[in-house]
Amino acid sequence: MSLARHASRSRTLFACGLLTAALVGANEARASGLSTARFGGEHGHVTTDNPTAIYYNPAGIALKPGSRIFVDGSFAARWVSYDRPESAISSATGTPEGATDANAGVAKLSNFIAGPFAGASSDFGTKFFSAGAAVYFPFGGQSTWKPNEKYRGSQDYPGAVDGVQRWHTIDGKLRSMYITGAVAFNIAKIGLSIGLSGSAIRSEIDTIRARNADGTDDLVGSDGTLKEGRSWLKASGWQGSFGIGAIWNWRDKLWIGASYTSRPNITGNMTLKGELSNAFGTAAVGAPAPIELQQRLPDIVRFGFRVRPVPKLELRLFGDFTNWKVMDKQCVLDATKADRQCDFANADTALTDPASYGGDGPDDNVKNVTQNIPRFWKPAGGVRFGASYWVIEAVELYAGLGFDSTAVPVQTIEPALLDSNKMTFSLGGRFRLHQRLHLGLTFTDIAYLKVDTKGRSVLNKFQAPTKAASADGIYKQNIFLTNLYLDVNF
């Protein structure tokens, strides 16, 4: 099958919706890394008392009496641009004269994404015990990049239609769905609530990208024949995790909270099973090969307080620390081999000495690796300040301002999983529609700071099977998020 047919087949499958889940969840309103937890708007935090506490801090479901049903939707409009310079191209011979813009220039993305949260909690008529359950997507993302129309229908370089970012992503999604149960206890005598949660996690990856067997971005081989290929990965699996938290309440005027959410499978190690299909150059598409994808997601510590100095005013300050350092790689192994391993040597110096990392050599800790995608992310954190004012008892207006640091170093940033330091600006309100029904509406702009790698990308300097096309360039991103929820009390 030709490369043109590979690209056409891939896009047709995506258009038909056969690729149902993804390289990077259902909601792109990020904090750091792959974190997408923005449900609850300005009422989603470590000292909240609504059912989003099932994720943020399970102690929160014990703060208010009665039963609650909470349905939340986050609707994000996302814009991204990636400007890849000519200096990032692997070689002049692999990208012939006149086709430079097939591998250099500006790629753009404009996507609309929706993500749900649904939860409920109750004290079952007691004054000390509460329980709840929720379904939500706190990690993930998705993207579909605009095509390079110049190369639509091209017979010489048909793969170039997918844009200059295609060596890392064309279409894709990655998401982790949490199904969480929580219990909490309210010790009213000392104003303390404590909570515990447990989650079943369903993680899925489904992505397609351009790829050459040697990790270059060459369009043609030394003999002038088409070289560019495609790689299609699908994988999924189940994990588990837990959360624990506490909130101290002083006279319904001051709330101080802290919580901890564990890594998936406690250690963070995740093994997803699936298939990998490769098509290189003009060769026929090979049969899907069974693979195992190994990666790790982080644990999270949250802390904060809210205070009501006067009945009509509430001030909030809260933050989080996410240990993204565990996200060092996404490694694809041959699932048919019992002795597969992916512990590459020299990981500690990979970013400063990339030529000594990623090779499939005689090391007993590296066996049967099909592809290794280096990440080497770093710990990240964020802080947010918010304030609410009750115009009347039924109308609460609020605003928020925040900062989140990036988890992704410039050396390994690429279009599939990109991040940068960012500011958030929020406005909204909570409105009582009925004695037992409230509506919340929050508008948030997430302004990402521009990233210029300035020639520091090392993806093309690693050894095979880790080597990939350079992701040097300038990255810009902005997300406008609308959060809408209904909170029913009875």
PDB file of C-alpha atoms in Angstrom, residues 280-423:
ATOM      1  CA  PHE A 280       7.355   2.372   6.077  1.00  0.00           C
ATOM      2  CA  GLY A 281       7.957   3.896   2.660  1.00  0.00           C
ATOM      3  CA  THR A 282       6.248   2.079  -0.196  1.00  0.00           C
ATOM      4  CA  ALA A 283       6.053  -1.222   1.685  1.00  0.00           C
ATOM      5  CA  ALA A 284       2.705  -2.803   2.423  1.00  0.00           C
ATOM      6  CA  VAL A 285       1.110  -2.237   5.791  1.00  0.00           C
ATOM      7  CA  GLY A 286       2.227  -4.952   8.151  1.00  0.00           C
ATOM      8  CA  ALA A 287      -0.171  -6.928  10.287  1.00  0.00           C
ATOM      9  CA  PRO A 288      -0.882  -5.266  13.658  1.00  0.00           C
ATOM     10  CA  ALA A 289       1.706  -6.421  16.173  1.00  0.00           C
ATOM     11  CA  PRO A 290       0.776  -7.023  19.813  1.00  0.00           C
ATOM     12  CA  ILE A 291       2.541  -4.493  22.021  1.00  0.00           C
ATOM     13  CA  GLU A 292       2.807  -3.414  25.621  1.00  0.00           C
ATOM     14  CA  LEU A 293       3.091   0.285  26.471  1.00  0.00           C
ATOM     15  CA  GLN A 294       4.721   1.228  29.767  1.00  0.00           C
ATOM     16  CA  GLN A 295       4.362   4.668  31.350  1.00  0.00           C
ATOM     17  CA  ARG A 296       3.879   6.290  34.738  1.00  0.00           C
ATOM     18  CA  LEU A 297       1.508   8.984  35.990  1.00  0.00           C
ATOM     19  CA  PRO A 298       2.122  11.116  39.093  1.00  0.00           C
ATOM     20  CA  ASP A 299       0.883  11.491  42.630  1.00  0.00           C
ATOM     21  CA  ILE A 300      -0.540  14.854  43.700  1.00  0.00           C
ATOM     22  CA  VAL A 301      -0.466  16.845  46.936  1.00  0.00           C
ATOM     23  CA  ARG A 302      -3.046  19.624  47.380  1.00  0.00           C
ATOM     24  CA  PHE A 303      -3.348  22.257  50.075  1.00  0.00           C
ATOM     25  CA  GLY A 304      -5.298  25.461  50.691  1.00  0.00           C
ATOM     26  CA  PHE A 305      -7.770  27.439  52.714  1.00  0.00           C
ATOM     27  CA  ARG A 306     -10.848  29.586  52.348  1.00  0.00           C
ATOM     28  CA  VAL A 307     -12.075  32.207  54.772  1.00  0.00           C
ATOM     29  CA  ARG A 308     -15.176  34.357  55.225  1.00  0.00           C
ATOM     30  CA  PRO A 309     -14.141  37.588  56.962  1.00  0.00           C
ATOM     31  CA  VAL A 310     -17.734  38.823  56.539  1.00  0.00           C
ATOM     32  CA  PRO A 311     -20.857  36.807  55.596  1.00  0.00           C
ATOM     33  CA  LYS A 312     -20.996  38.142  52.020  1.00  0.00           C
ATOM     34  CA  LEU A 313     -17.324  37.659  51.133  1.00  0.00           C
ATOM     35  CA  GLU A 314     -15.185  34.535  50.758  1.00  0.00           C
ATOM     36  CA  LEU A 315     -11.471  34.454  49.935  1.00  0.00           C
ATOM     37  CA  ARG A 316      -9.685  31.329  48.682  1.00  0.00           C
ATOM     38  CA  LEU A 317      -6.051  30.379  48.237  1.00  0.00           C
ATOM     39  CA  PHE A 318      -5.045  26.886  47.189  1.00  0.00           C
ATOM     40  CA  GLY A 319      -2.375  25.062  45.268  1.00  0.00           C
ATOM     41  CA  ASP A 320      -0.995  21.692  44.239  1.00  0.00           C
ATOM     42  CA  PHE A 321       2.272  19.886  43.680  1.00  0.00           C
ATOM     43  CA  THR A 322       2.309  17.175  41.000  1.00  0.00           C
ATOM     44  CA  ASN A 323       5.253  14.792  40.802  1.00  0.00           C
ATOM     45  CA  TRP A 324       5.578  14.614  37.028  1.00  0.00           C
ATOM     46  CA  LYS A 325       9.190  13.462  37.439  1.00  0.00           C
ATOM     47  CA  VAL A 326       7.886   9.895  37.237  1.00  0.00           C
ATOM     48  CA  MET A 327       6.877  10.513  33.591  1.00  0.00           C
ATOM     49  CA  ASP A 328      10.311   9.719  32.189  1.00  0.00           C
ATOM     50  CA  LYS A 329       9.230   7.819  29.084  1.00  0.00           C
ATOM     51  CA  GLN A 330       6.507   6.029  27.180  1.00  0.00           C
ATOM     52  CA  CYS A 331       8.011   2.737  26.080  1.00  0.00           C
ATOM     53  CA  VAL A 332       6.526   0.361  23.507  1.00  0.00           C
ATOM     54  CA  LEU A 333       7.630  -3.290  23.767  1.00  0.00           C
ATOM     55  CA  ASP A 334       7.028  -6.459  21.792  1.00  0.00           C
ATOM     56  CA  ALA A 335       4.309  -8.200  23.826  1.00  0.00           C
ATOM     57  CA  THR A 336       5.164 -11.601  22.341  1.00  0.00           C
ATOM     58  CA  LYS A 337       8.535 -11.649  24.123  1.00  0.00           C
ATOM     59  CA  ALA A 338       8.568 -12.797  27.744  1.00  0.00           C
ATOM     60  CA  ASP A 339      11.864 -11.071  28.574  1.00  0.00           C
ATOM     61  CA  ARG A 340      10.918  -7.562  27.396  1.00  0.00           C
ATOM     62  CA  GLN A 341      12.420  -4.714  29.426  1.00  0.00           C
ATOM     63  CA  CYS A 342      12.784  -0.960  29.001  1.00  0.00           C
ATOM     64  CA  ASP A 343      15.267   0.355  31.568  1.00  0.00           C
ATOM     65  CA  PHE A 344      17.713   2.331  29.445  1.00  0.00           C
ATOM     66  CA  ALA A 345      21.099   3.198  30.899  1.00  0.00           C
ATOM     67  CA  ASN A 346      22.301   6.808  31.324  1.00  0.00           C
ATOM     68  CA  ALA A 347      18.808   8.175  31.927  1.00  0.00           C
ATOM     69  CA  ASP A 348      20.179  10.658  34.480  1.00  0.00           C
ATOM     70  CA  THR A 349      22.314  12.368  31.822  1.00  0.00           C
ATOM     71  CA  ALA A 350      20.025  11.879  28.819  1.00  0.00           C
ATOM     72  CA  LEU A 351      19.195  15.564  28.401  1.00  0.00           C
ATOM     73  CA  THR A 352      22.803  16.731  28.639  1.00  0.00           C
ATOM     74  CA  ASP A 353      24.363  13.794  26.781  1.00  0.00           C
ATOM     75  CA  PRO A 354      21.596  12.472  24.502  1.00  0.00           C
ATOM     76  CA  ALA A 355      23.967  10.561  22.236  1.00  0.00           C
ATOM     77  CA  SER A 356      24.610   8.123  25.104  1.00  0.00           C
ATOM     78  CA  TYR A 357      20.955   7.350  25.750  1.00  0.00           C
ATOM     79  CA  GLY A 358      18.259   5.231  24.181  1.00  0.00           C
ATOM     80  CA  GLY A 359      20.197   2.556  22.319  1.00  0.00           C
ATOM     81  CA  ASP A 360      18.998  -1.029  22.092  1.00  0.00           C
ATOM     82  CA  GLY A 361      22.373  -2.511  22.926  1.00  0.00           C
ATOM     83  CA  PRO A 362      23.630  -5.480  24.963  1.00  0.00           C
ATOM     84  CA  ASP A 363      22.271  -4.093  28.239  1.00  0.00           C
ATOM     85  CA  ASP A 364      20.228  -6.814  29.964  1.00  0.00           C
ATOM     86  CA  ASN A 365      17.748  -4.157  31.121  1.00  0.00           C
ATOM     87  CA  VAL A 366      16.748  -3.272  27.539  1.00  0.00           C
ATOM     88  CA  LYS A 367      15.144  -6.050  25.510  1.00  0.00           C
ATOM     89  CA  ASN A 368      12.599  -6.182  22.705  1.00  0.00           C
ATOM     90  CA  VAL A 369      11.866  -2.431  22.667  1.00  0.00           C
ATOM     91  CA  THR A 370       9.888  -1.399  19.591  1.00  0.00           C
ATOM     92  CA  GLN A 371       9.932   2.310  20.306  1.00  0.00           C
ATOM     93  CA  ASN A 372      10.912   4.494  23.248  1.00  0.00           C
ATOM     94  CA  ILE A 373       9.457   7.999  23.568  1.00  0.00           C
ATOM     95  CA  PRO A 374      11.543   9.999  26.063  1.00  0.00           C
ATOM     96  CA  ARG A 375       9.751  12.509  28.282  1.00  0.00           C
ATOM     97  CA  PHE A 376      11.932  13.311  31.305  1.00  0.00           C
ATOM     98  CA  TRP A 377       9.272  15.578  32.734  1.00  0.00           C
ATOM     99  CA  LYS A 378       9.805  17.473  35.949  1.00  0.00           C
ATOM    100  CA  PRO A 379       7.728  18.208  39.067  1.00  0.00           C
ATOM    101  CA  ALA A 380       5.217  21.000  38.572  1.00  0.00           C
ATOM    102  CA  GLY A 381       2.917  23.015  40.750  1.00  0.00           C
ATOM    103  CA  GLY A 382       0.270  25.670  40.711  1.00  0.00           C
ATOM    104  CA  VAL A 383      -1.384  28.234  42.930  1.00  0.00           C
ATOM    105  CA  ARG A 384      -4.756  29.961  42.579  1.00  0.00           C
ATOM    106  CA  PHE A 385      -6.433  32.824  44.373  1.00  0.00           C
ATOM    107  CA  GLY A 386     -10.182  33.358  44.245  1.00  0.00           C
ATOM    108  CA  ALA A 387     -12.851  35.535  45.782  1.00  0.00           C
ATOM    109  CA  SER A 388     -16.657  35.303  45.972  1.00  0.00           C
ATOM    110  CA  TYR A 389     -19.205  37.997  46.770  1.00  0.00           C
ATOM    111  CA  TRP A 390     -22.899  37.367  47.419  1.00  0.00           C
ATOM    112  CA  VAL A 391     -24.875  40.157  45.765  1.00  0.00           C
ATOM    113  CA  ILE A 392     -27.990  38.633  47.276  1.00  0.00           C
ATOM    114  CA  GLU A 393     -28.383  35.274  48.985  1.00  0.00           C
ATOM    115  CA  ALA A 394     -29.262  33.551  45.698  1.00  0.00           C
ATOM    116  CA  VAL A 395     -26.481  35.103  43.582  1.00  0.00           C
ATOM    117  CA  GLU A 396     -22.768  34.503  44.185  1.00  0.00           C
ATOM    118  CA  LEU A 397     -20.285  36.173  41.832  1.00  0.00           C
ATOM    119  CA  TYR A 398     -16.638  35.146  41.807  1.00  0.00           C
ATOM    120  CA  ALA A 399     -13.268  35.659  40.151  1.00  0.00           C
ATOM    121  CA  GLY A 400      -9.969  33.814  40.168  1.00  0.00           C
ATOM    122  CA  LEU A 401      -6.337  34.252  39.204  1.00  0.00           C
ATOM    123  CA  GLY A 402      -3.745  31.492  39.021  1.00  0.00           C
ATOM    124  CA  PHE A 403      -0.352  30.315  37.845  1.00  0.00           C
ATOM    125  CA  ASP A 404       0.722  26.790  36.862  1.00  0.00           C
ATOM    126  CA  SER A 405       4.286  25.789  36.065  1.00  0.00           C
ATOM    127  CA  THR A 406       5.228  23.502  33.207  1.00  0.00           C
ATOM    128  CA  ALA A 407       6.159  19.849  33.582  1.00  0.00           C
ATOM    129  CA  VAL A 408       7.764  19.540  30.141  1.00  0.00           C
ATOM    130  CA  PRO A 409      11.422  20.511  29.539  1.00  0.00           C
ATOM    131  CA  VAL A 410      12.296  22.267  26.283  1.00  0.00           C
ATOM    132  CA  GLN A 411      14.616  19.392  25.370  1.00  0.00           C
ATOM    133  CA  THR A 412      11.718  16.933  24.935  1.00  0.00           C
ATOM    134  CA  ILE A 413       8.713  19.148  24.255  1.00  0.00           C
ATOM    135  CA  GLU A 414       6.886  18.158  21.080  1.00  0.00           C
ATOM    136  CA  PRO A 415       3.460  18.785  19.492  1.00  0.00           C
ATOM    137  CA  ALA A 416       1.753  15.654  20.839  1.00  0.00           C
ATOM    138  CA  LEU A 417       2.312  16.521  24.516  1.00  0.00           C
ATOM    139  CA  LEU A 418       3.147  20.171  24.924  1.00  0.00           C
ATOM    140  CA  ASP A 419       3.015  22.350  28.014  1.00  0.00           C
ATOM    141  CA  SER A 420       4.409  25.649  29.300  1.00  0.00           C
ATOM    142  CA  ASN A 421       4.084  28.002  32.231  1.00  0.00           C
ATOM    143  CA  LYS A 422       0.638  29.545  32.197  1.00  0.00           C
ATOM    144  CA  MET A 423      -1.660  32.107  33.801  1.00  0.00           C
TER     145      MET A 423
END
